[in-house]
GROMACS .gro file of C-alpha atoms in nm:
model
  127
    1UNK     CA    1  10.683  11.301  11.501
    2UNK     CA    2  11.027  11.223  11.600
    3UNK     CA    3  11.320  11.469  11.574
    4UNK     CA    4  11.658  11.442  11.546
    5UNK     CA    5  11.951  11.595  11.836
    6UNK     CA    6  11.938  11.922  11.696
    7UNK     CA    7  11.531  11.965  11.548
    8UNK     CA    8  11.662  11.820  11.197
    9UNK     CA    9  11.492  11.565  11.037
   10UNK     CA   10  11.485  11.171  11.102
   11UNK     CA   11  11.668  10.989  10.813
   12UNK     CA   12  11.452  10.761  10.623
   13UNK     CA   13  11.573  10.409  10.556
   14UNK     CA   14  11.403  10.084  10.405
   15UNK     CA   15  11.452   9.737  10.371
   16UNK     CA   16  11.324   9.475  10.088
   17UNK     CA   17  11.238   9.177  10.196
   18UNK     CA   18  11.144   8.850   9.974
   19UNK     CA   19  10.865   8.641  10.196
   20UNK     CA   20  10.734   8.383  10.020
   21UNK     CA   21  10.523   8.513   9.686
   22UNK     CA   22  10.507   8.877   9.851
   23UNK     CA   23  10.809   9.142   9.879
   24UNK     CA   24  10.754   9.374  10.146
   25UNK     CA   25  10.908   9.706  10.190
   26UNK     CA   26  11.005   9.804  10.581
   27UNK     CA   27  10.981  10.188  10.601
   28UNK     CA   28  11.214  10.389  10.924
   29UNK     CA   29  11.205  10.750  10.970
   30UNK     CA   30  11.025  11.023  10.779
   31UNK     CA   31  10.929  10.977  10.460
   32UNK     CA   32  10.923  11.319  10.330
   33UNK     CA   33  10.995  11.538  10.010
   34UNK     CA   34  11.385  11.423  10.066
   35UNK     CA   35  11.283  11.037  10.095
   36UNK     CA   36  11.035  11.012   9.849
   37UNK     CA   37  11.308  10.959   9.555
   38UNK     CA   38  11.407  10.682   9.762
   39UNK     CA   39  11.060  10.496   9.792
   40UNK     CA   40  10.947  10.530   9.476
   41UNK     CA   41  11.294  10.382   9.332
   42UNK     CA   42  11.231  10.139   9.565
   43UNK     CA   43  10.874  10.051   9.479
   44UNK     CA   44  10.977  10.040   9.074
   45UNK     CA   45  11.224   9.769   9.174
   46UNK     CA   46  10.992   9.554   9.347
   47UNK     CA   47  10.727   9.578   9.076
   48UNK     CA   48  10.999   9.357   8.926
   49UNK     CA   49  11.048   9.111   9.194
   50UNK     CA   50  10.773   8.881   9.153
   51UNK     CA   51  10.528   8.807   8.905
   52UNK     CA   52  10.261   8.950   8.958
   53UNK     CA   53  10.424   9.149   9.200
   54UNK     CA   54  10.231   9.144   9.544
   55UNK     CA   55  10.370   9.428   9.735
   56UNK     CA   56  10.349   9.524  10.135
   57UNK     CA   57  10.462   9.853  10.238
   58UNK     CA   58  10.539   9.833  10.631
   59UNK     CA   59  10.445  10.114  10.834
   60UNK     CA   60  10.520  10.012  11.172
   61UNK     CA   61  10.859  10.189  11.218
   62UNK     CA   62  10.768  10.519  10.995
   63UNK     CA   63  10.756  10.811  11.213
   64UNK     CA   64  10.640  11.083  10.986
   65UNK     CA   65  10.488  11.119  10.650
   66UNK     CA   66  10.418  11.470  10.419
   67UNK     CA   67  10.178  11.471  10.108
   68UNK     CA   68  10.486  11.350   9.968
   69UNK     CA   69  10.486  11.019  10.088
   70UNK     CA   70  10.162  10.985  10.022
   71UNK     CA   71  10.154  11.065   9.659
   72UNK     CA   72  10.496  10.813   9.590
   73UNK     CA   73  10.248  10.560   9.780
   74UNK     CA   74   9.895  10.616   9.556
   75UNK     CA   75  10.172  10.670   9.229
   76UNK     CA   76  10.260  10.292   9.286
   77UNK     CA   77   9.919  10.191   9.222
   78UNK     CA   78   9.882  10.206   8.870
   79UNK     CA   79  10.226  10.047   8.783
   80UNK     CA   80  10.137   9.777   9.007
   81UNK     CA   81   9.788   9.711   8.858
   82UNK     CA   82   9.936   9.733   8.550
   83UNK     CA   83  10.062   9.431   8.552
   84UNK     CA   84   9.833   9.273   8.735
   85UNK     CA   85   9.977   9.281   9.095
   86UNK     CA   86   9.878   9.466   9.426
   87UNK     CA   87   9.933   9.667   9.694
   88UNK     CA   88   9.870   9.704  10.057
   89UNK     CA   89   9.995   9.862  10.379
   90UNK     CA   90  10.047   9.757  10.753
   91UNK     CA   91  10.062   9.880  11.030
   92UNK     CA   92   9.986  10.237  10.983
   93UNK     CA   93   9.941  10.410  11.302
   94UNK     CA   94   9.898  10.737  11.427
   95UNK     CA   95   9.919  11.048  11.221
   96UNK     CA   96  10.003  10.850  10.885
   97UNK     CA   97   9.668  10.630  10.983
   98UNK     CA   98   9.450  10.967  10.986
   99UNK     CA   99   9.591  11.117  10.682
  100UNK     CA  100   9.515  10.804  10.469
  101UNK     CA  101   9.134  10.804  10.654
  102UNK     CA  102   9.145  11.169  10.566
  103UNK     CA  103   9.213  11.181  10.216
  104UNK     CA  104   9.035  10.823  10.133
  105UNK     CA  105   9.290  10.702  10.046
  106UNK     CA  106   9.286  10.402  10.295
  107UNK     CA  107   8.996  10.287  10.053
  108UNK     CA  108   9.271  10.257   9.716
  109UNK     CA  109   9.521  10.119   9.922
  110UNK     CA  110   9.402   9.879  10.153
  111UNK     CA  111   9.583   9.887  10.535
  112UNK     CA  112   9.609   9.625  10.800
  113UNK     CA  113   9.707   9.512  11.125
  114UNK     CA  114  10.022   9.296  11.055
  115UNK     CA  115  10.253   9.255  10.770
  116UNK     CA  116  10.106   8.867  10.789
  117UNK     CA  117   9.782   9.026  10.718
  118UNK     CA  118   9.833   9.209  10.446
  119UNK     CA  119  10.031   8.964  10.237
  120UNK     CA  120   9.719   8.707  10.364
  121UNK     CA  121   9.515   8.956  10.185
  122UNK     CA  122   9.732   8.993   9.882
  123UNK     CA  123   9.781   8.631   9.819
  124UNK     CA  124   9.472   8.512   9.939
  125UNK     CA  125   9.162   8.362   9.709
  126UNK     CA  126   9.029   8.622   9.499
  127UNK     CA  127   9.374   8.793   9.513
   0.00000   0.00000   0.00000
């Protein structure tokens, strides 16, 4: 986990993207009890995007996540299923990666390697 100059905090920041019939959401910095707002303001919005919204939620540049982040992510699910869309993650490394293994909940939210991957997955046959 990355800190900032002084031991405070990493901002967190995101980024929407439109590819194709997915939207994916880039994640930077720590999504903790201050960012959480953010994400799951974030992840209402793109439920909207596309019909049925398909929805990756990139890990690669996230440096730290709490409980926190982790409930916004699993609270997604249902609004998303909803209406008939999914969800996935990518690239989720290092501590994030053993607290979804952890808690099981890599197996409600399925994770890959790439943000190609997962929207493969999400848009795939069966999808």
């Amino acid at each position: 986990m990355e800190r900032g100059r002084y031991g405070e905090s990493e901002t967190f920041s995101m980024l929407t993207v439109l590819q194709d019939h997915v939207v994916v959401i880039h994640m930077y910095g720590d999504l903790d009890l201050v960012a959480a707002a953010a994400l799951r303001a974030c992840l209402a919005e793109a439920v909207g995007l596309r019909t049925p919204p398909r929805i990756v939620v990139d890990a690669e540049a996230l440096t730290f996540c709490d409980s926190t982040g982790l409930s916004v992510l699993m609270g997604a699910l249902p609004a998303v299923r909803s209406v008939g869309g999914a969800l996935a993650l990518s690239n989720a490394h290092g501590r994030f990666a053993r607290m979804l293994r952890i808690t099981g909940l890599d197996s409600e939210l399925p994770v890959h390697d790439s943000v190609a991957s997962a929207a493969a997955f999400l848009t795939g046959p069966g999808a």
